[in-house]
Coordinates of C-alpha atoms in Angstrom, one line a residue:
X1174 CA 17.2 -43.1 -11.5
X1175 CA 16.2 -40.9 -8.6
X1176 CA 13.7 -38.2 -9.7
X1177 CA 14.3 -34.6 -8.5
X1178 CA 12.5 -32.9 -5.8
X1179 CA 10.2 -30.4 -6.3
X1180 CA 10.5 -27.3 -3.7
X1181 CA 7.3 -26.9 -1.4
X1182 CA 4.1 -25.1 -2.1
X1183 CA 4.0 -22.0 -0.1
X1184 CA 1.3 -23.3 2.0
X1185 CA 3.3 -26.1 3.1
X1186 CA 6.4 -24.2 3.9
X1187 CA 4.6 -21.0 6.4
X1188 CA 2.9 -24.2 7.9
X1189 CA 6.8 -26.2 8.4
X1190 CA 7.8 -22.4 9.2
X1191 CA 5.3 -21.8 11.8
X1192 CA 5.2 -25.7 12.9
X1193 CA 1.1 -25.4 12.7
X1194 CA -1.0 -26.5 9.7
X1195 CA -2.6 -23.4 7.7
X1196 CA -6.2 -23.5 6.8
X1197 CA -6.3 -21.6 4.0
X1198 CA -3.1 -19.1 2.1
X1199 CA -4.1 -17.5 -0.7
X1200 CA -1.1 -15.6 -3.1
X1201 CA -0.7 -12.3 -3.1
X1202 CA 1.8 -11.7 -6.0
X1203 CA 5.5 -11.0 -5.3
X1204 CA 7.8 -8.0 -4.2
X1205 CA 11.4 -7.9 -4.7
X1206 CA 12.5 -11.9 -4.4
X1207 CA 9.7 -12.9 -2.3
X1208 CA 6.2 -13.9 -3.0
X1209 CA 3.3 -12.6 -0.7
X1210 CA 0.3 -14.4 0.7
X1211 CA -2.4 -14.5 3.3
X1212 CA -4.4 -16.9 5.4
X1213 CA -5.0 -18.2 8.5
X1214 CA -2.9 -21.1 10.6
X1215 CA -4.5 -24.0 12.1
X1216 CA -5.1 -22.1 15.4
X1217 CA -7.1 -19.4 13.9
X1218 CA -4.5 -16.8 13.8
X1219 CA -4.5 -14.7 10.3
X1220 CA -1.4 -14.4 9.2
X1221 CA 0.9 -12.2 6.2
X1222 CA 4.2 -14.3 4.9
X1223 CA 6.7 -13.5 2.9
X1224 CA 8.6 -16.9 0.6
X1225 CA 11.9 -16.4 -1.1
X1226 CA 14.4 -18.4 -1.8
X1227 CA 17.8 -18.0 -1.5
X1228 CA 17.2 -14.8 0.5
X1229 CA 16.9 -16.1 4.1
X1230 CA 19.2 -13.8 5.3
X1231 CA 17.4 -11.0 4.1
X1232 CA 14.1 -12.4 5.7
X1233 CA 16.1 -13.2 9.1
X1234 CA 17.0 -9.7 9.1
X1235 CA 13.5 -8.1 9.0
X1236 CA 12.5 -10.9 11.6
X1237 CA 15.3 -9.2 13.8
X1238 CA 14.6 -5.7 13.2
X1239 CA 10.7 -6.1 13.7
X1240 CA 11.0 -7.9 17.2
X1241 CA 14.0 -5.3 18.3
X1242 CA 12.0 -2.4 17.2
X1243 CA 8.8 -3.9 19.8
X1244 CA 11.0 -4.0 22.1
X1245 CA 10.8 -0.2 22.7
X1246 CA 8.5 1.0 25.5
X1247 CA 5.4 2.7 24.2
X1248 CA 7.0 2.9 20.7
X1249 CA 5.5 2.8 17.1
X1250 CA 3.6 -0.5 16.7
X1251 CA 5.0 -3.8 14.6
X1252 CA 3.3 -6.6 13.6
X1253 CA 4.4 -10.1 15.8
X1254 CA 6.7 -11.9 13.9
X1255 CA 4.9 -15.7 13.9
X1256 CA 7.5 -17.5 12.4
X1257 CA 10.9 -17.0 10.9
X1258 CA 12.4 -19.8 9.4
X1259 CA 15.0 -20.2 6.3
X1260 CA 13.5 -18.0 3.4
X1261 CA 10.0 -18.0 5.0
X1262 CA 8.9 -14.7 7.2
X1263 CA 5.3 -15.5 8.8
X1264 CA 3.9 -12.0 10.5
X1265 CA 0.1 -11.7 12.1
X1266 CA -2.3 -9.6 9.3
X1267 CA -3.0 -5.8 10.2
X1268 CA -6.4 -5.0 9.4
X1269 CA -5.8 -1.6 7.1
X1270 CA -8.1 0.9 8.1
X1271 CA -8.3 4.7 6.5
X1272 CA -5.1 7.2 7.6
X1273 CA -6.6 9.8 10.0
X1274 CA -5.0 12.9 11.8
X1275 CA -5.4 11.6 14.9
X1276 CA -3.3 8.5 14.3
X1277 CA -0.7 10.4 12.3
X1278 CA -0.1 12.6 15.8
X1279 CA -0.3 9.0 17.2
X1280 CA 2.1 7.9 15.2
X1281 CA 4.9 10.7 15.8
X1282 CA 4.4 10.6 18.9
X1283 CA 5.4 6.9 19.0
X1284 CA 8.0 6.6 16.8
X1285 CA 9.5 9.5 19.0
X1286 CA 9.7 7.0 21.9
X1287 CA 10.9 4.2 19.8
X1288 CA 13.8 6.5 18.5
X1289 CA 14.7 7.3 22.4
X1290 CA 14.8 3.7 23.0
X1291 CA 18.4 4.5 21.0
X1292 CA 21.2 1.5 20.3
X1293 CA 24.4 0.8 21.3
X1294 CA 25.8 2.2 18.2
X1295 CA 25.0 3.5 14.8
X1296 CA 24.8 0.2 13.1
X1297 CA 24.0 -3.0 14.4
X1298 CA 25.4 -6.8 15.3
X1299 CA 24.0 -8.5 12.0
X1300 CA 24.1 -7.7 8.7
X1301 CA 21.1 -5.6 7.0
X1302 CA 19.0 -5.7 3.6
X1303 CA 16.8 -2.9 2.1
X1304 CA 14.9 -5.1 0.2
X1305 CA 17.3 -7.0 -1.8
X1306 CA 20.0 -4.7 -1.4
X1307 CA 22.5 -5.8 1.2
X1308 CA 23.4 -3.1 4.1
X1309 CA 26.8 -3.0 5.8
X1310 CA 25.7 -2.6 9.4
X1311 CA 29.3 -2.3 10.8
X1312 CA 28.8 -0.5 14.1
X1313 CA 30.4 3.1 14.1
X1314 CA 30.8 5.9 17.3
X1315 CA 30.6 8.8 14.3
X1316 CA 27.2 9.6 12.3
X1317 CA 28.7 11.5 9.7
X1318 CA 31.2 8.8 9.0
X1319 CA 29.1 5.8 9.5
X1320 CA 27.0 6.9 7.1
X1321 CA 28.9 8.3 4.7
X1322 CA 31.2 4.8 4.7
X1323 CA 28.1 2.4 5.2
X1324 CA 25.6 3.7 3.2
X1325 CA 26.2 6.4 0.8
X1326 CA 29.4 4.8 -0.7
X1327 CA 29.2 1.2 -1.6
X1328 CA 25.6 2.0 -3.4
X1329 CA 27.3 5.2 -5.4
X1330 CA 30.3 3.0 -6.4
X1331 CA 27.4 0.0 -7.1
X1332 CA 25.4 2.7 -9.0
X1333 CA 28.3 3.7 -11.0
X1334 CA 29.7 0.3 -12.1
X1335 CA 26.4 -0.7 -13.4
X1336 CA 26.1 2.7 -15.4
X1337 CA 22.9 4.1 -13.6
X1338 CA 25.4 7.3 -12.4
X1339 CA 28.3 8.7 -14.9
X1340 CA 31.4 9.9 -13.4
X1341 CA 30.5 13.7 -13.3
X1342 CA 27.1 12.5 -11.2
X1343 CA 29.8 10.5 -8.9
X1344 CA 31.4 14.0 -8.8
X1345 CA 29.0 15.9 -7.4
X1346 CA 28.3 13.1 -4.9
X1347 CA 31.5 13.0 -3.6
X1348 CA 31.8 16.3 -3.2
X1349 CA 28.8 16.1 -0.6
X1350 CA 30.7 13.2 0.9
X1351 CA 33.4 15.6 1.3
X1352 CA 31.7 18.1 3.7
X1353 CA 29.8 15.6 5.6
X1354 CA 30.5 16.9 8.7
X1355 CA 29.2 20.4 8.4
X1356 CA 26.3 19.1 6.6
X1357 CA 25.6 16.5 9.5
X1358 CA 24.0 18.8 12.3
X1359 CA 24.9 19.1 16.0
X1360 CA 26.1 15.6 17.0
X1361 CA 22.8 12.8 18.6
X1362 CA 23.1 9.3 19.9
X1363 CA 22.0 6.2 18.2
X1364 CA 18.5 6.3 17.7
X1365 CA 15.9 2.8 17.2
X1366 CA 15.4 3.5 13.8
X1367 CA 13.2 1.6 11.4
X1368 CA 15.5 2.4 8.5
X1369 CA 12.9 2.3 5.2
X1370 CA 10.3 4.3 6.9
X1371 CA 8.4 5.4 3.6
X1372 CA 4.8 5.8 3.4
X1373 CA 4.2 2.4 2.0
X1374 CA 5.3 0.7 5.3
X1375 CA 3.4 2.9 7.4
X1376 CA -0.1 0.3 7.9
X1377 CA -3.3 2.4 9.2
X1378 CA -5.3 0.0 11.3
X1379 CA -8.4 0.7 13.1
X1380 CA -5.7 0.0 16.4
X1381 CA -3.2 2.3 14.6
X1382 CA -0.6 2.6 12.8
X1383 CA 1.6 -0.4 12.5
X1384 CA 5.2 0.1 10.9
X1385 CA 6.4 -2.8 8.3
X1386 CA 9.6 -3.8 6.6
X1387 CA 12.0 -2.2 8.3
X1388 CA 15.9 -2.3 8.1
X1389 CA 16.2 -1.2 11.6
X1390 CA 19.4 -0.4 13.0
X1391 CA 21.0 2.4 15.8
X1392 CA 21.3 5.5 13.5
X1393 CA 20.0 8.9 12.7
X1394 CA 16.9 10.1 14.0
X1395 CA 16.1 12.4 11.2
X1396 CA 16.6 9.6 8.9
X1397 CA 13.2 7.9 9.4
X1398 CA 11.6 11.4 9.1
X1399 CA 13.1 12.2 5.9
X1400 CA 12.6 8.9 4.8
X1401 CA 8.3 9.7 5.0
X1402 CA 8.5 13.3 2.9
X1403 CA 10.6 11.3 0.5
X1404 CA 7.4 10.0 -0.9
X1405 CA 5.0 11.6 1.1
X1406 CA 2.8 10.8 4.2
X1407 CA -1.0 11.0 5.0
X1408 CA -1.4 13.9 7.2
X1409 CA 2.4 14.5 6.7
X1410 CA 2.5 17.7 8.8
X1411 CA 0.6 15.8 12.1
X1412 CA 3.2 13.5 12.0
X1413 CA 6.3 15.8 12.5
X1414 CA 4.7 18.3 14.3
X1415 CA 3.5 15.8 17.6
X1416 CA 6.7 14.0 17.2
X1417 CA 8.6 17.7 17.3
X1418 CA 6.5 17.9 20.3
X1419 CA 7.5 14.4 21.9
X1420 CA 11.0 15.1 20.4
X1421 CA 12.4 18.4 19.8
X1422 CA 14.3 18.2 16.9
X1423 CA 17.8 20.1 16.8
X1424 CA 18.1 23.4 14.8
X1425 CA 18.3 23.3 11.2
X1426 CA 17.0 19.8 10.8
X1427 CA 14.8 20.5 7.6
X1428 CA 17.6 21.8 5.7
X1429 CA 19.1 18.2 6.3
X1430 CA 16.3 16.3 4.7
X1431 CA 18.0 16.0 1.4
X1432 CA 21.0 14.6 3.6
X1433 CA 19.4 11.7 4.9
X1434 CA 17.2 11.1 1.6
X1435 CA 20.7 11.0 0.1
X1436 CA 20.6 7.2 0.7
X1437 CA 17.1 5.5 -0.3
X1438 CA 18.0 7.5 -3.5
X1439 CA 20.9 6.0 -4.6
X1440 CA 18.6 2.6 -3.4
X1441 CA 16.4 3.3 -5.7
X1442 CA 18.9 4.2 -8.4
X1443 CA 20.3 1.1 -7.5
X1444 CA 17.3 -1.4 -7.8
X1445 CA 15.7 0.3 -10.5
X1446 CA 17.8 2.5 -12.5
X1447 CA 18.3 5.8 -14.0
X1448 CA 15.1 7.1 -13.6
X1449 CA 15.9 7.8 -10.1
X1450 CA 19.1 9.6 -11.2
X1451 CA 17.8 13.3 -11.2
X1452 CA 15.7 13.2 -7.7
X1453 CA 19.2 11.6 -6.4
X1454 CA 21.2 14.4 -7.9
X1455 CA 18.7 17.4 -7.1
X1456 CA 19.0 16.7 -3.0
X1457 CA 22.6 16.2 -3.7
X1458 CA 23.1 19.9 -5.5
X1459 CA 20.2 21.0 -2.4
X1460 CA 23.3 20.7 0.0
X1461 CA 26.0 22.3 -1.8

């Protein structure tokens, strides 16, 4: 009777992945549906992987986004994607380094030039993942209706049919949805955005700052900026003041913040619950 097979040890998939051997790969615990680990490969480069099964896509994705997002001239550093193959995402290590004010003006500075780098349209040509949450990157000509169509409503109607949001919280989001295009701003072009640009994916290394994870797609400048007060920054106020410097940024653009936070919100809500329900609903009742 033919015995099952047992799925590889992590080790031996980055090494199939990255068609080297790996010296050493030690874990790292898991995030989301993937497990994290370090080593080095057979040639001696150090390396950060992600493993999942059953979420190649998703890995795929962030493969795409990270070499699309180096492709901008002078733009906010990424780390080299290694290897990308099935549910295994192989990136070189960043060395982490303490945040300093230099580098945060370094860093605005940068991401100003990878936004400017812009997109063909707001969207993008494959599907997108914010973690494990699946993005409909249809390609749209309008902000305001791309992202009020591809982002804030399928994770309010998600929200609401798994109870996290009740049907007067729906309410007051719809009503935002409803005047999206006076709350939007002047119009901009596609920007090269990174798309989950928190402070947690924001790497200080004595070379820099290095941007990870992304969900990068052609959208809304102002998006990644909201996206680092959401949670905070190091050295917050560097950051948007060299980038406003690199970048002007259109009148009015801090009373859109809640706008754009709008959507990581209702991610959060999303992936873990109510408890995200009143900082969702406070930036919603900020705009009306």
């Amino acid at each position: 009777m033919p015995q099952p097979t047992s799925a590889p040890s992590p080790a031996a998939a980055i090494a199939a992945a990255a068609s080297t051997g790996v010296r050493s790969c030690t874990p790292l615990g898991s995030s989301h549906a993937w497990t994290l680990h370090r080593g080095e490969l057979a040639d001696g480069r150090p390396f950060f992987a992600k493993v999942a099964d059953g979420y190649a896509e998703a890995l795929g994705s962030e493969a795409a986004g990270l070499r699309w997002l180096a492709e901008a001239a002078g733009g906010a550093a990424v780390p080299e994607v290694l290897a990308a193959d099935g549910g295994v995402l192989v990136l070189e290590l960043v060395r982490e380094h303490g945040a300093s004010a230099d580098a945060a003006a370094e860093l605005g500075r940068r991401l100003a030039l990878t936004h400017r780098a812009g997109a063909p349209s707001f969207g993008a040509s494959r599907p997108g993942w914010l973690a494990t949450l699946p993005l409909d990157n249809t390609p749209g000509e309008r902000w305001p209706e791309w992202y009020a169509r591809r982002r804030l409503l399928p994770y309010l109607r998600d929200a609401r049919d798994r109870g996290f949001l009740d049907s007067a919280d729906a309410a007051e989001l719809e009503r935002v949805l409803s005047r999206i295009d006076g709350l939007a701003g002047p119009g901009e072009p596609p920007a090269r955005v990174h798309g989950d640009l928190w402070s947690g994916n924001v790497l200080w290394s004595p070379e820099g700052t290095v941007l990870i994870d992304p969900a990068a797609h052609g959208g809304h400048r102002e998006t990644d900026l909201a996206m680092l007060q959401l949670f905070g920054a190091p050295h917050l106020d560097r950051i948007l003041a060299a980038y406003d410097e690199a970048f002007p940024l259109t009148e009015g653009w801090r009373a859109r913040v809640p706008l754009h936070q709008l959507h990581p919100l209702l991610a959060h809500v999303c992936l873990f619950g109510r408890s995200y329900r009143t900082p969702l609903l406070d930036a919603a009742r900020r705009l009306l």
